[in-house]
């Protein structure tokens, strides 16, 4: 990753923006994004102005908080040209922002979509787990059978978030049932990922954020929880955040597992920039899984990327606020928490992003805490 600090732009406003009104449109997501926009405005010395409305804001500079990764065409239409114009990322094709980017096609005759670059899979190499991206049911069956020879297969919709919609096939019958449940139109337009399934999985987060000349990098651990339907989903992250680039995370030594996750994320990020010109991002987050394969061997790889505000953003912004407030501070530990259903009051000093009943997901509490230590190791 090679983001360079740059001074804040001219005084302006921070606006939220949802290119698709159905994308991340739940009440808790909208309210959380508005809270993030206020934090970003304070960091930049801007004003927060709610949702973007063309021609209404009248400011010298608009800084966007999109609900999703933007395409180049979308960004240009909004006047977004560089990392100082948004908290998020810009990609040349929509699929680059999804899980579909990570794996090769199942064969040279396999279906693909416009913009597909087969060089990415070669570049990424062992930064990802064994798997395939497919754009037809026929290719999905071929890919699944090849992977089943090595062990269970995880079937992953490429646009779903938080682990939702995934299934695991342990034999041909289960694979057939998983693929029968797939939306053929969605598969053809956006793809489907089939990937080796791991046991005893730990998921690390590795990322970097840049806002108004502040740059911070982090590694951390994810926590899973049960939502109000009983499905296992993202429940929060604990992050160790350092001022500066990824190299700042390596002293003191975080240990071999974290070091390896940082290196895999760095290489994956570099391959995106190399294979898909036009990509840029001020918020980069990579989920890296470590677990045992069917043969009992430890494997690790980037599961997915996020170049938009995500589950760890509350912790990311809290760390930037500390670094802005305390110029001598070089490291901080933060954690963000998501709890479904009834829960105790958030701890004293927590930044509460949402604590209410969301019509779509039910009772939910989301908050961020900064640990009181001067330096976190």
Coordinates of C-alpha atoms in Angstrom, one line a residue:
X1 CA 0.0 0.0 0.0
X2 CA 1.4 3.4 -0.9
X3 CA -0.9 6.1 0.2
X4 CA 1.0 9.3 0.9
X5 CA -0.2 11.9 3.3
X6 CA -1.5 15.1 1.7
X7 CA -2.8 18.3 3.2
X8 CA -6.5 18.8 3.7
X9 CA -8.3 20.4 0.8
X10 CA -10.2 23.7 0.9
X11 CA -12.9 24.1 3.5
X12 CA -16.1 22.3 2.5
X13 CA -18.7 19.8 3.6
X14 CA -18.8 16.0 4.1
X15 CA -21.8 14.3 2.5
X16 CA -23.0 10.7 2.6
X17 CA -23.9 9.1 -0.7
X18 CA -25.8 6.0 -1.7
X19 CA -25.5 5.3 -5.4
X20 CA -28.1 2.7 -5.2
X21 CA -31.0 3.5 -2.8
X22 CA -31.3 -0.2 -1.9
X23 CA -27.6 -0.6 -1.0
X24 CA -26.8 -0.5 2.7
X25 CA -30.2 1.2 3.2
X26 CA -31.2 -0.2 6.6
X27 CA -31.9 2.3 9.3
X28 CA -28.9 1.4 11.4
X29 CA -26.5 1.7 8.4
X30 CA -27.9 5.1 7.4
X31 CA -27.7 6.4 11.0
X32 CA -24.2 5.0 11.5
X33 CA -23.0 6.6 8.2
X34 CA -24.3 10.0 9.3
X35 CA -22.3 9.6 12.6
X36 CA -19.2 8.7 10.6
X37 CA -19.8 11.7 8.4
X38 CA -19.8 14.0 11.5
X39 CA -16.5 12.4 12.7
X40 CA -14.9 12.9 9.2
X41 CA -16.1 16.5 9.1
X42 CA -14.4 17.2 12.5
X43 CA -11.2 15.6 11.3
X44 CA -11.1 17.7 8.1
X45 CA -12.4 20.9 9.7
X46 CA -15.4 20.7 7.4
X47 CA -19.2 20.7 8.1
X48 CA -21.4 17.6 7.9
X49 CA -24.3 18.2 5.5
X50 CA -26.2 14.9 5.4
X51 CA -27.0 13.1 2.2
X52 CA -25.6 14.4 -1.1
X53 CA -28.0 16.4 -3.3
X54 CA -26.6 17.8 -6.5
X55 CA -26.4 21.6 -6.6
X56 CA -27.5 22.1 -3.1
X57 CA -24.4 22.2 -1.0
X58 CA -22.6 25.2 -2.5
X59 CA -19.3 24.5 -0.9
X60 CA -15.8 24.9 -2.3
X61 CA -15.1 21.2 -1.8
X62 CA -17.3 18.2 -1.3
X63 CA -15.9 15.2 0.6
X64 CA -17.9 12.0 0.1
X65 CA -18.7 9.1 2.3
X66 CA -20.2 6.6 -0.1
X67 CA -22.1 3.5 1.0
X68 CA -20.2 1.4 -1.5
X69 CA -17.1 1.3 -3.5
X70 CA -17.5 3.6 -6.5
X71 CA -16.7 2.9 -10.2
X72 CA -14.6 5.4 -12.1
X73 CA -17.6 6.6 -14.0
X74 CA -19.5 7.3 -10.8
X75 CA -16.6 9.0 -9.2
X76 CA -16.0 11.3 -12.2
X77 CA -19.7 12.3 -12.3
X78 CA -19.4 13.3 -8.6
X79 CA -16.1 15.2 -9.0
X80 CA -14.1 12.6 -7.1
X81 CA -10.6 12.5 -8.5
X82 CA -8.2 11.4 -5.6
X83 CA -8.1 10.1 -2.1
X84 CA -8.7 13.6 -0.7
X85 CA -12.2 13.5 -2.2
X86 CA -13.7 10.5 -0.4
X87 CA -13.6 8.1 2.5
X88 CA -13.6 4.9 0.4
X89 CA -12.3 3.7 -2.9
X90 CA -12.8 3.8 -6.7
X91 CA -12.4 0.9 -9.1
X92 CA -12.6 0.7 -12.9
X93 CA -15.3 -2.1 -13.0
X94 CA -17.9 -3.0 -10.4
X95 CA -16.7 -6.6 -9.9
X96 CA -13.2 -5.4 -8.8
X97 CA -14.9 -4.4 -5.5
X98 CA -16.4 -7.8 -4.8
X99 CA -15.1 -11.2 -3.8
X100 CA -15.0 -12.2 -7.5
X101 CA -11.7 -10.5 -8.1
X102 CA -9.7 -12.9 -5.9
X103 CA -9.7 -16.2 -7.7
X104 CA -9.0 -17.5 -11.3
X105 CA -11.5 -18.9 -13.7
X106 CA -11.9 -22.6 -13.7
X107 CA -10.5 -22.9 -17.2
X108 CA -9.6 -21.0 -20.4
X109 CA -13.0 -21.6 -21.8
X110 CA -14.9 -20.4 -18.7
X111 CA -17.3 -17.6 -18.8
X112 CA -16.0 -14.1 -17.7
X113 CA -17.3 -10.6 -17.6
X114 CA -16.1 -7.4 -19.2
X115 CA -12.9 -6.0 -17.7
X116 CA -11.8 -9.4 -16.3
X117 CA -8.0 -9.5 -16.0
X118 CA -6.6 -13.1 -15.7
X119 CA -3.2 -11.6 -14.6
X120 CA -4.6 -10.8 -11.2
X121 CA -4.9 -14.4 -10.0
X122 CA -1.3 -15.1 -11.1
X123 CA -0.1 -11.9 -9.3
X124 CA -2.1 -12.7 -6.1
X125 CA -0.8 -16.3 -6.0
X126 CA -0.8 -17.6 -2.4
X127 CA -2.2 -14.4 -0.9
X128 CA -5.6 -16.1 -1.3
X129 CA -7.0 -19.5 -0.5
X130 CA -7.5 -22.1 -3.2
X131 CA -10.7 -21.3 -5.1
X132 CA -12.4 -20.2 -8.3
X133 CA -14.6 -17.3 -9.5
X134 CA -17.4 -18.5 -11.8
X135 CA -20.0 -16.7 -13.9
X136 CA -22.1 -19.7 -15.0
X137 CA -23.7 -22.6 -13.3
X138 CA -21.8 -25.0 -15.6
X139 CA -18.5 -23.5 -14.5
X140 CA -19.6 -23.5 -10.9
X141 CA -20.2 -27.3 -11.0
X142 CA -16.8 -27.9 -12.6
X143 CA -15.0 -25.7 -10.1
X144 CA -16.9 -27.3 -7.1
X145 CA -15.9 -30.8 -8.2
X146 CA -12.3 -29.9 -8.6
X147 CA -12.2 -28.3 -5.1
X148 CA -14.1 -31.2 -3.5
X149 CA -11.2 -33.4 -4.3
X150 CA -9.2 -31.4 -1.7
X151 CA -11.9 -31.1 0.9
X152 CA -15.1 -29.2 1.8
X153 CA -16.0 -26.2 -0.4
X154 CA -17.4 -22.9 0.7
X155 CA -19.8 -21.3 -1.7
X156 CA -19.9 -17.5 -1.4
X157 CA -22.1 -14.9 -3.0
X158 CA -19.7 -12.2 -4.1
X159 CA -21.7 -9.1 -3.0
X160 CA -23.0 -10.3 0.4
X161 CA -21.3 -8.8 3.5
X162 CA -20.8 -10.0 7.0
X163 CA -20.6 -13.7 6.0
X164 CA -24.2 -13.8 5.0
X165 CA -25.6 -16.2 2.4
X166 CA -22.6 -18.6 2.4
X167 CA -22.9 -22.4 2.5
X168 CA -20.4 -25.3 2.8
X169 CA -20.6 -28.4 0.5
X170 CA -18.9 -31.6 1.8
X171 CA -19.8 -33.8 -1.1
X172 CA -21.3 -33.7 -4.6
X173 CA -24.9 -33.8 -3.3
X174 CA -24.4 -30.8 -1.0
X175 CA -22.6 -28.9 -3.8
X176 CA -25.6 -29.5 -6.1
X177 CA -28.0 -28.2 -3.5
X178 CA -25.9 -25.1 -2.9
X179 CA -25.7 -24.3 -6.6
X180 CA -29.4 -25.0 -7.1
X181 CA -30.1 -22.2 -4.5
X182 CA -27.9 -19.7 -6.4
X183 CA -29.5 -17.0 -8.4
X184 CA -28.5 -17.7 -12.0
X185 CA -29.0 -14.0 -13.1
X186 CA -26.9 -12.7 -10.1
X187 CA -24.2 -15.3 -10.9
X188 CA -24.0 -14.3 -14.6
X189 CA -23.9 -10.6 -13.8
X190 CA -21.7 -10.6 -10.7
X191 CA -20.2 -14.1 -10.2
X192 CA -20.0 -16.6 -7.4
X193 CA -16.9 -17.8 -5.5
X194 CA -16.1 -21.4 -4.6
X195 CA -13.2 -21.6 -2.1
X196 CA -11.6 -24.3 0.1
X197 CA -13.2 -24.3 3.5
X198 CA -11.1 -24.1 6.7
X199 CA -11.5 -25.3 10.2
X200 CA -10.4 -23.6 13.4
X201 CA -10.5 -20.3 11.6
X202 CA -9.2 -17.0 12.9
X203 CA -9.9 -13.9 10.8
X204 CA -7.5 -11.0 11.0
X205 CA -8.2 -7.5 9.7
X206 CA -5.4 -5.5 8.1
X207 CA -6.0 -2.0 6.8
X208 CA -5.0 1.6 6.2
X209 CA -6.9 4.8 6.3
X210 CA -6.0 8.4 5.2
X211 CA -8.0 11.5 6.1
X212 CA -6.8 15.1 5.9
X213 CA -3.1 14.3 6.0
X214 CA -3.4 11.7 8.7
X215 CA -2.4 8.2 7.8
X216 CA -2.9 5.2 10.1
X217 CA -2.5 1.4 9.6
X218 CA -3.8 -1.4 11.7
X219 CA -4.1 -5.1 12.3
X220 CA -6.7 -6.7 14.4
X221 CA -9.1 -9.6 15.2
X222 CA -12.7 -10.1 14.3
X223 CA -15.4 -11.3 16.6
X224 CA -18.4 -13.2 15.3
X225 CA -21.9 -13.1 16.9
X226 CA -25.4 -14.3 16.3
X227 CA -27.9 -11.9 14.7
X228 CA -31.6 -11.8 15.7
X229 CA -32.3 -14.6 13.2
X230 CA -29.6 -16.8 14.7
X231 CA -27.2 -16.5 11.8
X232 CA -23.5 -16.1 12.6
X233 CA -22.4 -12.6 11.5
X234 CA -19.7 -10.0 12.1
X235 CA -19.8 -8.8 15.8
X236 CA -16.9 -6.3 15.9
X237 CA -13.2 -5.9 15.7
X238 CA -10.3 -5.1 18.1
X239 CA -7.6 -3.1 16.3
X240 CA -4.0 -2.2 17.1
X241 CA -3.6 1.1 15.1
X242 CA -0.2 2.8 14.3
X243 CA 0.4 6.2 12.9
X244 CA 1.9 5.9 9.4
X245 CA 2.1 3.1 6.8
X246 CA 2.0 -0.7 7.2
X247 CA 5.7 -0.8 8.1
X248 CA 4.9 1.0 11.4
X249 CA 2.9 -2.1 12.5
X250 CA 6.0 -4.3 12.5
X251 CA 7.7 -2.7 15.5
X252 CA 7.4 -4.1 18.0
X253 CA 7.2 -7.5 16.3
X254 CA 3.5 -8.5 16.2
X255 CA 4.3 -12.2 15.8
X256 CA 4.6 -14.5 12.8
X257 CA 0.8 -14.9 12.1
X258 CA 0.1 -11.2 12.1
X259 CA 3.3 -10.5 10.1
X260 CA 2.2 -13.0 7.5
X261 CA -1.3 -11.5 7.3
X262 CA 0.1 -8.0 6.9
X263 CA 2.3 -9.2 4.1
X264 CA -0.5 -11.0 2.3
X265 CA -2.7 -7.9 2.5
X266 CA 0.1 -5.7 1.2
X267 CA 0.8 -8.0 -1.8
X268 CA -2.9 -8.4 -2.6
X269 CA -3.3 -4.6 -2.5
X270 CA -0.3 -4.1 -4.8
X271 CA -1.8 -6.6 -7.3
X272 CA -5.0 -4.7 -7.5
X273 CA -3.2 -1.5 -8.3
X274 CA -1.0 -3.3 -10.9
X275 CA -3.8 -5.2 -12.7
X276 CA -6.6 -2.7 -12.5
X277 CA -5.3 0.8 -13.4
X278 CA -7.5 3.6 -12.1
X279 CA -7.9 2.0 -8.6
X280 CA -7.4 4.3 -5.6
X281 CA -8.7 4.2 -2.1
X282 CA -8.4 6.2 1.2
X283 CA -9.9 3.4 3.2
X284 CA -8.5 -0.1 2.6
X285 CA -9.4 -3.2 4.7
X286 CA -8.5 -6.8 4.1
X287 CA -9.9 -9.8 5.9
X288 CA -7.2 -12.5 6.2
X289 CA -8.3 -16.0 7.4
X290 CA -6.0 -18.5 9.1
X291 CA -7.2 -22.1 9.6
X292 CA -6.7 -25.7 8.9
X293 CA -7.5 -27.4 5.6
X294 CA -9.0 -30.8 5.2
X295 CA -5.5 -32.4 5.5
X296 CA -4.9 -30.6 8.8
X297 CA -2.4 -28.1 7.3
X298 CA -2.5 -24.4 8.3
X299 CA -3.6 -22.2 5.4
X300 CA -4.1 -18.4 5.2
X301 CA -5.3 -16.0 2.6
X302 CA -7.2 -12.8 2.0
X303 CA -10.9 -13.6 2.1
X304 CA -12.2 -10.3 0.8
X305 CA -11.4 -6.6 0.5
X306 CA -13.3 -3.5 1.5
X307 CA -12.8 -0.1 0.1
X308 CA -15.8 1.6 1.7
X309 CA -16.8 2.4 5.2
X310 CA -17.2 -1.0 7.0
X311 CA -17.5 -2.8 10.3
X312 CA -14.2 -1.5 11.6
X313 CA -14.7 2.1 10.5
X314 CA -15.8 3.2 14.0
X315 CA -12.5 2.0 15.4
X316 CA -10.5 3.5 12.5
X317 CA -12.0 7.0 12.9
X318 CA -11.6 6.8 16.7
X319 CA -7.9 6.1 16.3
X320 CA -7.5 9.0 13.8
X321 CA -9.2 11.3 16.3
X322 CA -6.6 10.3 19.0
X323 CA -3.7 10.9 16.5
X324 CA -5.2 14.3 15.6
X325 CA -5.7 15.3 19.3
X326 CA -2.3 13.9 20.5
X327 CA 0.4 14.5 17.9
X328 CA 3.0 12.6 20.0
X329 CA 0.9 9.4 20.1
X330 CA 2.0 6.7 17.7
X331 CA -0.1 3.8 18.6
X332 CA -3.6 3.1 20.0
X333 CA -5.9 0.1 20.6
X334 CA -9.5 0.5 19.7
X335 CA -12.5 -1.9 19.4
X336 CA -15.9 -1.7 17.8
X337 CA -18.7 -3.9 19.0
X338 CA -22.0 -5.0 17.4
X339 CA -24.6 -6.8 19.6
X340 CA -27.9 -8.1 18.5
X341 CA -30.8 -8.3 20.9
X342 CA -30.9 -7.2 24.5
X343 CA -27.5 -6.0 25.9
X344 CA -26.1 -4.0 28.8
X345 CA -25.4 -0.3 28.4
X346 CA -22.2 0.4 26.5
X347 CA -19.2 1.1 28.7
X348 CA -18.5 4.7 29.9
X349 CA -16.7 6.7 27.3
X350 CA -17.9 4.6 24.4
X351 CA -19.0 6.3 21.2
X352 CA -22.4 4.9 20.5
X353 CA -23.3 4.7 16.8
X354 CA -26.6 3.0 17.1
X355 CA -28.7 1.5 19.9
X356 CA -32.3 0.9 18.8
X357 CA -34.6 -1.4 17.0
X358 CA -33.9 -1.5 13.3
X359 CA -37.0 -2.5 11.2
X360 CA -34.9 -4.9 9.2
X361 CA -32.5 -6.5 11.7
X362 CA -34.2 -5.9 15.0
X363 CA -32.6 -4.7 18.2
X364 CA -29.0 -3.7 17.7
X365 CA -26.3 -1.9 19.6
X366 CA -23.1 -0.6 17.8
X367 CA -20.4 1.3 19.6
X368 CA -16.6 2.0 19.7
X369 CA -14.2 2.1 22.6
X370 CA -10.7 3.5 22.7
X371 CA -8.5 1.7 25.3
X372 CA -6.9 4.0 27.8
X373 CA -3.3 2.8 27.3
X374 CA -0.8 5.3 26.0
X375 CA 0.7 2.7 23.7
X376 CA -0.8 -0.6 22.7
X377 CA 1.4 -3.5 21.7

